[in-house]
Amino acid sequence: MRKLNLSQVSQYLDKEVELFGWIDVRRDHGKLIFLDLRDRSGKVQLVVAPSDKETHAIASGLRPEWVIKITGIVASRPEGMVNLKEGMSGKIEVKVSKIEVLSEAKTPPFALDSDGREIDEEIRLKYRYLDLRRARLQKNLILRSEFLKHIRDFLYNKDFLEIETPMLTKSTPEGSRDFVVPSRLHSGKFYALPQSPQQYKQLLMVAGFERYFQIARAMRDEDTRADRGLEHTQIDLEMSFVEQKDVMSLVEEMVIFASEKIGQKIMQKPFPIFTYDEAMEKFKADKFDLRADKDSKELAFAWVVDFPVFSAEGGSASGGEKALTYSHNPFTAPKADHVENLLLGKNLELLTSLQYDLVCNGHEVGGGGIRINKPEVLEKVFEILGHSKEEIREKFGHMLDAFEYGAPPHGGIALGLDRLIMMFQGEEALREVVAFPLTGDGRDPMMDSPSTLTKKQLEELHIKVEEK
Ligand code: ASP
């Protein structure tokens, strides 16, 4: 028989039930002992009467966070004694006839009934399995799971295939520092962990899968912020035979569907669209908060489009002239009538791309674009960015080759799942919406990572560590 969720107990009035859970609170009222039993679905009040001596004796020894199994009869609470505590099945209680202790617990190193924000990050993460017991974090992770389920439902309904791409891959040009993994079999060579599935998802379009998605992990070795960790989760998708408006409207429909399914309120539908120039003029930034009241629980989504293909950044090595960098993703296509100038290398700073960003309440929550699918165009972009022909061959030869074999027009997006959940729950830090986050300086105090390797491991990997 499947374990009964505590939130379902009220459906079993006057029946005998078997329940499992953690002791949340114990209260002795003279002879009666009250216990709040907790599982992830909620709480139920248990009552142990003194008449059953053996059970009563066990109940007197119970402490918070012990894991128990009980048998008892579900009864209505007396009129006027309904328990209104949050998460509590307040109208009923269970009169216990049998208690079995499944696991005792030491006193936790910090309170579990607070919201936890007052506790030092280091200690919260060291005992993360306890920290995660608090109601707020349980709610955040349950909501995260529900949101992903609705995203999956939506995308499966629209004929998307869920396809995994490798974790052991090669440096990508998304512009951040890679995490690298030494190869044991190939001495002196390294894999890179993916910064995103960008190239693979485009190659899946060349392979003919037409609609791909993945709940993908992306790793970037950059300095962390409250809303940016070393790893993050993306809702990553790519579609063939589409134009910019097709991807934007599908993504908008998906975001509205899944957000509203979990009870979120969206300020404006359809989402307003700003050009990059409009956004810079109006908000002085390409991400902004449209809410009149910044404390309101609404979600103010908006699109930003018409980004420049290139932006000037810093001086070049060869003189005072400014070097060009891509303003977003080097695979994003210029607008169709700007391709000619791109190929001619004319008016490069005026070229506009088919990039679109989704912003919400002041954060960038997604970015994507219609991609270049012509090898000569992609090659030209990399040339303008300052790569030599040999370098382009070496780094992107596989993409250029693939585009020689029938590449459909395609485009996609990646949404930042962690940031979305933060916004839904009004949280200000990633650690509140991720099960096992790292500290701000990239450590896991529970697993004690990163860690050193044994001499044997290092030898196998052909690595020598210099003593500092
Ligand atoms: N790969 C891009 C990113 O991670 C998103 C995209 O263009 O689909 O930001």
Short mmCIF file of C-alpha atoms and ligand atoms in Angstrom, two decimals:
data_model
loop_
_atom_site.label_atom_id
_atom_site.label_comp_id
_atom_site.label_asym_id
_atom_site.label_seq_id
_atom_site.Cartn_x
_atom_site.Cartn_y
_atom_site.Cartn_z
CA MET A 1 0.00 0.00 0.00
CA ARG A 2 1.23 3.47 -0.80
CA LYS A 3 1.92 5.78 2.13
CA LEU A 4 -0.94 8.18 2.80
CA ASN A 5 -0.02 11.87 2.40
CA LEU A 6 -0.87 13.80 5.54
CA SER A 7 -2.86 16.30 3.47
CA GLN A 8 -5.23 13.46 2.53
CA VAL A 9 -5.99 12.29 6.05
CA SER A 10 -9.14 14.41 6.39
CA GLN A 11 -10.77 12.23 3.70
CA TYR A 12 -10.64 9.27 6.11
CA LEU A 13 -12.92 10.56 8.88
CA ASP A 14 -13.73 7.83 11.44
CA LYS A 15 -11.45 5.36 9.65
CA GLU A 16 -8.27 3.75 10.89
CA VAL A 17 -5.14 5.03 9.14
CA GLU A 18 -1.44 4.30 9.17
CA LEU A 19 0.70 7.45 8.94
CA PHE A 20 4.39 8.20 8.54
CA GLY A 21 6.28 11.41 9.10
CA TRP A 22 8.51 13.65 11.20
CA ILE A 23 7.55 15.07 14.57
CA ASP A 24 7.18 18.80 14.09
CA VAL A 25 6.16 19.78 17.61
CA ARG A 26 5.27 17.93 20.78
CA ARG A 27 3.01 19.44 23.44
CA ASP A 28 2.12 17.80 26.74
CA HIS A 29 -1.25 18.99 28.06
CA GLY A 30 -1.44 17.32 31.41
CA LYS A 31 -2.07 13.74 30.52
CA LEU A 32 -2.88 14.21 26.84
CA ILE A 33 0.12 14.39 24.51
CA PHE A 34 -0.30 16.31 21.26
CA LEU A 35 2.08 15.76 18.37
CA ASP A 36 2.16 17.59 15.06
CA LEU A 37 3.20 15.06 12.45
CA ARG A 38 4.72 16.49 9.27
CA ASP A 39 5.45 15.31 5.76
CA ARG A 40 6.00 17.27 2.55
CA SER A 41 2.25 17.58 1.97
CA GLY A 42 1.31 19.13 5.32
CA LYS A 43 0.75 18.45 9.00
CA VAL A 44 -1.73 16.53 11.12
CA GLN A 45 -2.31 16.71 14.83
CA LEU A 46 -1.98 13.44 16.70
CA VAL A 47 -3.48 12.87 20.16
CA VAL A 48 -2.21 10.24 22.58
CA ALA A 49 -4.45 9.51 25.54
CA PRO A 50 -3.02 8.26 28.87
CA SER A 51 -5.34 5.20 28.88
CA ASP A 52 -2.99 3.22 26.63
CA LYS A 53 0.04 3.10 28.90
CA GLU A 54 2.53 1.62 26.45
CA THR A 55 1.76 4.07 23.60
CA HIS A 56 1.69 6.99 26.03
CA ALA A 57 5.12 6.04 27.35
CA ILE A 58 6.53 5.97 23.81
CA ALA A 59 4.89 9.33 23.05
CA SER A 60 6.47 10.96 26.11
CA GLY A 61 9.92 10.06 24.78
CA LEU A 62 9.38 11.50 21.28
CA ARG A 63 11.35 14.58 20.23
CA PRO A 64 11.13 16.95 17.26
CA GLU A 65 12.46 15.55 13.96
CA TRP A 66 12.14 11.90 14.99
CA VAL A 67 10.61 9.76 12.26
CA ILE A 68 7.64 7.69 13.33
CA LYS A 69 4.89 5.44 12.07
CA ILE A 70 1.52 5.53 13.81
CA THR A 71 -1.83 3.80 13.64
CA GLY A 72 -4.93 5.69 14.71
CA ILE A 73 -8.51 6.75 14.06
CA VAL A 74 -9.29 10.01 12.25
CA ALA A 75 -11.69 12.20 14.29
CA SER A 76 -13.17 15.69 13.90
CA ARG A 77 -11.71 18.34 16.17
CA PRO A 78 -14.18 19.66 18.69
CA GLU A 79 -16.16 22.72 17.42
CA GLY A 80 -14.21 25.93 18.09
CA MET A 81 -10.90 24.09 18.40
CA VAL A 82 -9.99 24.04 14.76
CA ASN A 83 -6.23 24.36 14.39
CA LEU A 84 -5.46 27.20 12.01
CA LYS A 85 -1.69 26.80 11.83
CA GLU A 86 -0.27 26.97 8.30
CA GLY A 87 -0.19 23.66 6.47
CA MET A 88 -2.24 21.97 9.20
CA SER A 89 -5.20 19.69 8.51
CA GLY A 90 -6.93 21.73 11.18
CA LYS A 91 -10.40 20.24 11.24
CA ILE A 92 -9.31 16.74 12.13
CA GLU A 93 -6.94 14.98 14.46
CA VAL A 94 -5.84 11.39 14.75
CA LYS A 95 -6.35 9.42 17.96
CA VAL A 96 -3.27 7.28 18.16
CA SER A 97 -3.34 3.63 19.17
CA LYS A 98 0.15 2.57 18.15
CA ILE A 99 3.50 4.34 17.66
CA GLU A 100 6.63 2.92 16.13
CA VAL A 101 9.85 4.93 16.16
CA LEU A 102 11.56 4.51 12.77
CA SER A 103 14.48 6.86 13.38
CA GLU A 104 15.60 9.07 16.23
CA ALA A 105 17.09 12.53 15.60
CA LYS A 106 19.70 14.69 17.26
CA THR A 107 18.68 18.26 17.99
CA PRO A 108 19.15 20.14 14.69
CA PRO A 109 21.90 22.82 14.63
CA PHE A 110 19.35 25.53 13.82
CA ALA A 111 15.63 26.19 13.99
CA LEU A 112 13.55 24.61 11.24
CA ASP A 113 10.33 26.50 11.95
CA SER A 114 11.66 29.93 10.91
CA ASP A 115 12.11 31.12 7.34
CA GLY A 116 15.85 30.50 7.78
CA ARG A 117 17.05 33.82 6.38
CA GLU A 118 18.58 34.75 9.74
CA ILE A 119 20.90 31.73 9.68
CA ASP A 120 24.44 31.88 8.31
CA GLU A 121 24.69 30.57 4.71
CA GLU A 122 27.66 28.36 5.55
CA ILE A 123 25.78 26.46 8.24
CA ARG A 124 22.56 26.27 6.26
CA LEU A 125 24.41 24.68 3.36
CA LYS A 126 26.47 22.36 5.57
CA TYR A 127 23.23 20.88 6.89
CA ARG A 128 21.27 21.46 3.70
CA TYR A 129 19.18 18.29 4.18
CA LEU A 130 17.83 19.87 7.38
CA ASP A 131 17.58 23.39 5.97
CA LEU A 132 15.43 21.96 3.16
CA ARG A 133 12.93 20.68 5.72
CA ARG A 134 11.73 24.21 6.43
CA ALA A 135 8.30 24.99 4.98
CA ARG A 136 9.51 27.84 2.75
CA LEU A 137 12.11 25.74 0.95
CA GLN A 138 9.79 22.75 0.65
CA LYS A 139 7.27 25.06 -1.03
CA ASN A 140 9.87 26.56 -3.37
CA LEU A 141 11.12 23.19 -4.59
CA ILE A 142 7.62 21.73 -4.93
CA LEU A 143 6.57 24.75 -6.99
CA ARG A 144 9.70 24.43 -9.12
CA SER A 145 8.80 20.82 -9.87
CA GLU A 146 5.19 21.71 -10.69
CA PHE A 147 6.27 24.53 -12.99
CA LEU A 148 8.60 22.18 -14.88
CA LYS A 149 5.81 19.63 -15.21
CA HIS A 150 3.57 22.24 -16.87
CA ILE A 151 6.43 23.33 -19.15
CA ARG A 152 6.95 19.70 -20.17
CA ASP A 153 3.20 19.13 -20.68
CA PHE A 154 2.99 22.24 -22.84
CA LEU A 155 5.99 21.37 -25.00
CA TYR A 156 5.03 17.71 -25.46
CA ASN A 157 1.60 18.92 -26.56
CA LYS A 158 3.27 21.10 -29.17
CA ASP A 159 5.24 18.16 -30.59
CA PHE A 160 8.59 18.93 -28.97
CA LEU A 161 11.04 16.10 -28.31
CA GLU A 162 13.05 16.08 -25.10
CA ILE A 163 16.63 15.29 -26.12
CA GLU A 164 19.73 15.28 -23.92
CA THR A 165 23.03 16.73 -25.07
CA PRO A 166 26.50 15.92 -23.67
CA MET A 167 27.99 17.25 -20.45
CA LEU A 168 31.51 16.44 -21.60
CA THR A 169 32.00 18.74 -24.52
CA LYS A 170 34.28 21.39 -25.98
CA SER A 171 34.67 25.08 -25.21
CA THR A 172 31.81 27.09 -26.70
CA PRO A 173 32.02 30.71 -27.76
CA GLU A 174 29.17 31.94 -25.55
CA GLY A 175 31.62 34.25 -23.98
CA SER A 176 32.09 32.99 -20.43
CA ARG A 177 34.97 31.07 -18.90
CA ASP A 178 34.63 27.30 -19.23
CA PHE A 179 34.79 24.69 -16.53
CA VAL A 180 37.18 22.04 -17.81
CA VAL A 181 37.53 18.33 -17.15
CA PRO A 182 40.88 16.61 -17.71
CA SER A 183 40.84 13.57 -19.95
CA ARG A 184 42.41 10.39 -18.57
CA LEU A 185 42.47 8.65 -21.95
CA HIS A 186 43.86 11.60 -23.86
CA SER A 187 46.81 12.97 -21.97
CA GLY A 188 47.01 16.75 -21.86
CA LYS A 189 43.53 17.21 -23.31
CA PHE A 190 40.45 18.61 -21.63
CA TYR A 191 36.70 18.52 -22.04
CA ALA A 192 34.64 21.58 -21.20
CA LEU A 193 31.34 21.46 -19.34
CA PRO A 194 28.59 23.05 -21.46
CA GLN A 195 27.86 26.75 -21.04
CA SER A 196 24.65 25.94 -22.89
CA PRO A 197 23.53 23.28 -25.40
CA GLN A 198 23.63 25.94 -28.13
CA GLN A 199 25.63 24.15 -30.83
CA TYR A 200 24.11 20.74 -30.16
CA LYS A 201 20.56 22.05 -30.36
CA GLN A 202 21.33 23.71 -33.67
CA LEU A 203 22.88 20.48 -34.94
CA LEU A 204 19.70 18.65 -33.84
CA MET A 205 17.81 20.98 -36.18
CA VAL A 206 20.22 20.11 -39.00
CA ALA A 207 19.55 16.46 -38.09
CA GLY A 208 15.85 17.03 -38.73
CA PHE A 209 14.25 16.85 -35.26
CA GLU A 210 12.41 20.14 -35.87
CA ARG A 211 11.36 20.77 -32.26
CA TYR A 212 13.75 20.11 -29.37
CA PHE A 213 13.70 21.00 -25.72
CA GLN A 214 15.73 20.13 -22.67
CA ILE A 215 15.78 21.13 -19.03
CA ALA A 216 19.48 21.73 -19.35
CA ARG A 217 22.25 22.46 -16.90
CA ALA A 218 24.69 25.16 -17.94
CA MET A 219 28.06 25.79 -16.26
CA ARG A 220 30.00 29.03 -16.42
CA ASP A 221 33.10 29.76 -14.38
CA GLU A 222 32.30 33.39 -13.68
CA ASP A 223 32.08 35.42 -10.49
CA THR A 224 28.78 34.69 -8.79
CA ARG A 225 26.01 37.10 -7.79
CA ALA A 226 22.80 36.59 -5.85
CA ASP A 227 21.03 35.74 -9.11
CA ARG A 228 23.91 34.02 -10.92
CA GLY A 229 25.60 30.84 -9.79
CA LEU A 230 28.38 28.73 -11.31
CA GLU A 231 25.72 26.40 -12.65
CA HIS A 232 22.17 27.12 -13.61
CA THR A 233 19.22 25.42 -15.22
CA GLN A 234 17.78 26.49 -18.53
CA ILE A 235 14.54 25.65 -20.24
CA ASP A 236 16.28 25.30 -23.57
CA LEU A 237 14.43 24.91 -26.87
CA GLU A 238 14.97 25.15 -30.59
CA MET A 239 12.57 25.03 -33.56
CA SER A 240 12.95 24.64 -37.32
CA PHE A 241 11.07 26.44 -40.10
CA VAL A 242 10.21 29.40 -37.91
CA GLU A 243 10.55 33.14 -37.90
CA GLN A 244 11.19 35.36 -34.93
CA LYS A 245 7.49 35.97 -34.25
CA ASP A 246 6.78 32.21 -34.19
CA VAL A 247 9.32 31.47 -31.46
CA MET A 248 8.30 34.52 -29.45
CA SER A 249 4.61 33.65 -29.54
CA LEU A 250 5.18 30.00 -28.63
CA VAL A 251 7.46 30.95 -25.73
CA GLU A 252 5.00 33.57 -24.55
CA GLU A 253 2.15 31.05 -24.64
CA MET A 254 4.28 28.54 -22.72
CA VAL A 255 5.35 31.02 -20.04
CA ILE A 256 1.76 32.22 -19.55
CA PHE A 257 0.41 28.65 -19.44
CA ALA A 258 2.90 27.29 -16.92
CA SER A 259 3.01 30.42 -14.72
CA GLU A 260 -0.76 30.67 -14.46
CA LYS A 261 -1.06 26.94 -13.73
CA ILE A 262 0.95 27.53 -10.56
CA GLY A 263 -1.14 30.54 -9.59
CA GLN A 264 1.03 33.42 -10.80
CA LYS A 265 -0.53 36.69 -11.92
CA ILE A 266 0.74 38.24 -15.14
CA MET A 267 0.47 42.02 -15.45
CA GLN A 268 0.09 42.43 -19.19
CA LYS A 269 -0.86 40.01 -21.98
CA PRO A 270 0.28 39.86 -24.70
CA PHE A 271 3.72 40.82 -23.44
CA PRO A 272 4.74 44.33 -24.57
CA ILE A 273 7.63 44.48 -27.03
CA PHE A 274 10.37 47.14 -26.89
CA THR A 275 13.16 47.62 -29.36
CA TYR A 276 16.62 47.78 -27.86
CA ASP A 277 16.80 51.50 -28.69
CA GLU A 278 13.43 52.18 -27.06
CA ALA A 279 14.47 50.28 -23.93
CA MET A 280 17.78 52.12 -23.67
CA GLU A 281 16.04 55.45 -24.10
CA LYS A 282 13.21 54.74 -21.71
CA PHE A 283 14.91 52.61 -19.03
CA LYS A 284 18.63 53.20 -19.73
CA ALA A 285 19.00 49.41 -19.72
CA ASP A 286 17.92 46.37 -21.71
CA LYS A 287 16.26 44.87 -18.64
CA PHE A 288 13.69 46.78 -16.63
CA ASP A 289 10.77 46.54 -14.25
CA LEU A 290 7.39 47.65 -15.64
CA ARG A 291 5.51 47.33 -12.36
CA ALA A 292 4.18 50.58 -10.91
CA ASP A 293 4.47 49.07 -7.44
CA LYS A 294 7.75 47.17 -7.23
CA ASP A 295 6.49 45.17 -4.26
CA SER A 296 3.45 43.86 -6.11
CA LYS A 297 3.35 40.12 -6.70
CA GLU A 298 2.59 40.54 -10.40
CA LEU A 299 4.89 39.38 -13.16
CA ALA A 300 5.63 42.12 -15.68
CA PHE A 301 7.02 40.29 -18.70
CA ALA A 302 8.28 42.17 -21.76
CA TRP A 303 10.27 41.37 -24.89
CA VAL A 304 13.27 43.30 -26.12
CA VAL A 305 14.11 42.98 -29.83
CA ASP A 306 16.27 44.61 -32.51
CA PHE A 307 19.58 44.34 -30.71
CA PRO A 308 22.70 45.42 -32.53
CA VAL A 309 24.61 42.44 -33.97
CA PHE A 310 27.92 43.84 -32.83
CA SER A 311 28.86 46.18 -30.07
CA ALA A 312 32.06 48.14 -29.74
CA GLU A 313 33.94 47.17 -26.64
CA GLY A 314 37.31 48.45 -25.52
CA GLY A 315 40.23 49.40 -27.76
CA SER A 316 41.82 46.94 -30.13
CA ALA A 317 45.44 45.91 -29.71
CA SER A 318 46.47 47.44 -33.01
CA GLY A 319 45.58 51.04 -32.28
CA GLY A 320 42.92 53.40 -31.00
CA GLU A 321 40.08 51.80 -32.95
CA LYS A 322 37.43 49.97 -31.02
CA ALA A 323 37.24 46.20 -31.42
CA LEU A 324 33.88 44.68 -32.20
CA THR A 325 32.36 41.97 -30.04
CA TYR A 326 29.02 40.26 -30.58
CA SER A 327 26.33 41.84 -28.50
CA HIS A 328 24.70 38.49 -27.72
CA ASN A 329 25.17 35.09 -29.24
CA PRO A 330 27.46 34.80 -32.28
CA PHE A 331 25.04 32.31 -33.84
CA THR A 332 22.16 34.81 -33.95
CA ALA A 333 21.33 35.94 -37.48
CA PRO A 334 21.29 39.54 -38.65
CA LYS A 335 17.97 40.74 -40.07
CA ALA A 336 17.54 39.46 -43.62
CA ASP A 337 18.13 42.85 -45.26
CA HIS A 338 21.27 43.42 -43.18
CA VAL A 339 23.01 40.26 -44.36
CA GLU A 340 24.36 41.94 -47.49
CA ASN A 341 26.11 44.66 -45.50
CA LEU A 342 27.45 42.07 -43.10
CA LEU A 343 29.03 40.11 -45.96
CA LEU A 344 30.45 43.36 -47.37
CA GLY A 345 31.67 44.39 -43.92
CA LYS A 346 29.76 47.69 -44.27
CA ASN A 347 28.17 49.76 -41.48
CA LEU A 348 28.74 46.92 -39.05
CA GLU A 349 27.70 48.85 -35.97
CA LEU A 350 24.32 49.58 -37.53
CA LEU A 351 23.38 45.94 -38.20
CA THR A 352 20.38 44.69 -36.28
CA SER A 353 19.95 41.08 -35.23
CA LEU A 354 17.05 38.66 -34.81
CA GLN A 355 17.83 38.32 -31.10
CA TYR A 356 14.99 38.53 -28.56
CA ASP A 357 15.30 38.74 -24.79
CA LEU A 358 12.55 38.13 -22.28
CA VAL A 359 12.64 40.34 -19.20
CA CYS A 360 10.52 40.19 -16.07
CA ASN A 361 10.43 42.46 -13.04
CA GLY A 362 13.87 43.90 -13.74
CA HIS A 363 15.64 40.63 -14.57
CA GLU A 364 16.63 39.08 -17.86
CA VAL A 365 14.86 35.71 -17.75
CA GLY A 366 15.55 34.48 -21.26
CA GLY A 367 17.33 35.10 -24.49
CA GLY A 368 17.31 33.57 -27.91
CA GLY A 369 17.28 34.27 -31.59
CA ILE A 370 16.81 33.15 -35.12
CA ARG A 371 20.12 31.57 -36.10
CA ILE A 372 22.49 31.90 -38.97
CA ASN A 373 22.12 28.77 -41.15
CA LYS A 374 24.46 29.75 -43.99
CA PRO A 375 28.13 28.83 -43.57
CA GLU A 376 29.47 31.93 -45.32
CA VAL A 377 27.48 34.20 -43.00
CA LEU A 378 28.64 32.45 -39.85
CA GLU A 379 32.21 32.48 -41.07
CA LYS A 380 31.97 36.22 -41.75
CA VAL A 381 30.67 36.92 -38.25
CA PHE A 382 33.64 35.13 -36.71
CA GLU A 383 36.00 36.93 -39.06
CA ILE A 384 34.61 40.29 -37.99
CA LEU A 385 35.02 39.23 -34.37
CA GLY A 386 38.71 38.88 -35.11
CA HIS A 387 39.21 35.13 -35.59
CA SER A 388 41.62 33.88 -38.23
CA LYS A 389 40.43 31.44 -40.92
CA GLU A 390 42.40 28.63 -39.21
CA GLU A 391 40.91 29.44 -35.84
CA ILE A 392 37.39 29.48 -37.25
CA ARG A 393 38.01 26.09 -38.90
CA GLU A 394 39.41 24.64 -35.70
CA LYS A 395 36.71 25.94 -33.38
CA PHE A 396 33.61 25.98 -35.54
CA GLY A 397 34.46 23.75 -38.50
CA HIS A 398 31.76 21.27 -37.47
CA MET A 399 29.08 23.99 -37.57
CA LEU A 400 30.25 25.28 -40.95
CA ASP A 401 30.35 21.70 -42.30
CA ALA A 402 26.89 20.93 -40.93
CA PHE A 403 25.44 23.99 -42.63
CA GLU A 404 26.67 22.58 -45.97
CA TYR A 405 24.31 19.63 -45.66
CA GLY A 406 20.83 21.13 -45.70
CA ALA A 407 20.32 23.28 -42.59
CA PRO A 408 16.71 24.37 -42.08
CA PRO A 409 15.99 27.92 -40.92
CA HIS A 410 15.82 27.66 -37.14
CA GLY A 411 15.72 29.58 -33.91
CA GLY A 412 15.14 29.10 -30.22
CA ILE A 413 15.57 30.41 -26.74
CA ALA A 414 16.81 29.53 -23.28
CA LEU A 415 14.90 30.65 -20.20
CA GLY A 416 16.63 30.83 -16.82
CA LEU A 417 14.63 28.54 -14.59
CA ASP A 418 16.24 29.56 -11.29
CA ARG A 419 15.53 33.25 -11.85
CA LEU A 420 11.94 32.57 -12.85
CA ILE A 421 11.30 30.57 -9.68
CA MET A 422 12.97 33.32 -7.60
CA MET A 423 10.58 35.81 -9.09
CA PHE A 424 7.51 33.61 -8.63
CA GLN A 425 8.34 33.17 -4.96
CA GLY A 426 9.61 36.69 -4.29
CA GLU A 427 13.01 35.26 -3.31
CA GLU A 428 16.20 37.29 -3.55
CA ALA A 429 18.82 34.56 -3.77
CA LEU A 430 19.32 31.46 -5.89
CA ARG A 431 19.99 29.33 -2.82
CA GLU A 432 16.32 29.66 -1.86
CA VAL A 433 15.12 27.94 -5.05
CA VAL A 434 17.90 25.42 -5.80
CA ALA A 435 18.13 22.18 -3.81
CA PHE A 436 21.91 22.03 -3.38
CA PRO A 437 23.46 25.40 -4.26
CA LEU A 438 27.07 26.42 -3.79
CA THR A 439 28.13 29.25 -1.50
CA GLY A 440 28.78 32.69 -2.98
CA ASP A 441 32.44 31.73 -3.44
CA GLY A 442 31.65 28.44 -5.12
CA ARG A 443 31.94 25.83 -2.35
CA ASP A 444 29.63 23.13 -1.08
CA PRO A 445 30.16 23.02 2.70
CA MET A 446 28.15 19.78 2.97
CA MET A 447 30.12 17.71 0.43
CA ASP A 448 33.22 19.79 1.10
CA SER A 449 33.83 20.55 -2.55
CA PRO A 450 35.89 21.52 -4.41
CA SER A 451 38.41 19.08 -2.94
CA THR A 452 41.91 17.84 -3.62
CA LEU A 453 42.59 14.60 -5.50
CA THR A 454 44.76 11.68 -4.46
CA LYS A 455 48.21 11.30 -5.99
CA LYS A 456 46.96 8.31 -7.96
CA GLN A 457 44.01 10.24 -9.42
CA LEU A 458 46.28 13.09 -10.47
CA GLU A 459 48.72 10.66 -12.09
CA GLU A 460 45.94 8.99 -14.06
CA LEU A 461 44.87 12.40 -15.29
CA HIS A 462 48.43 13.39 -16.20
CA ILE A 463 48.16 16.43 -13.97
CA LYS A 464 50.78 18.01 -11.72
CA VAL A 465 49.56 20.50 -9.15
CA GLU A 466 51.99 23.27 -8.30
CA GLU A 467 52.45 23.91 -4.59
CA LYS A 468 51.51 27.48 -3.79
N1 ASP B 1 22.32 29.54 -25.67
C1 ASP B 1 21.80 30.84 -25.31
C2 ASP B 1 22.13 31.13 -23.86
O1 ASP B 1 22.46 30.23 -23.11
C3 ASP B 1 20.33 30.93 -25.49
C4 ASP B 1 19.83 30.79 -26.89
O2 ASP B 1 20.18 31.62 -27.74
O3 ASP B 1 19.05 29.87 -27.15
O4 ASP B 1 22.01 32.26 -23.42
#
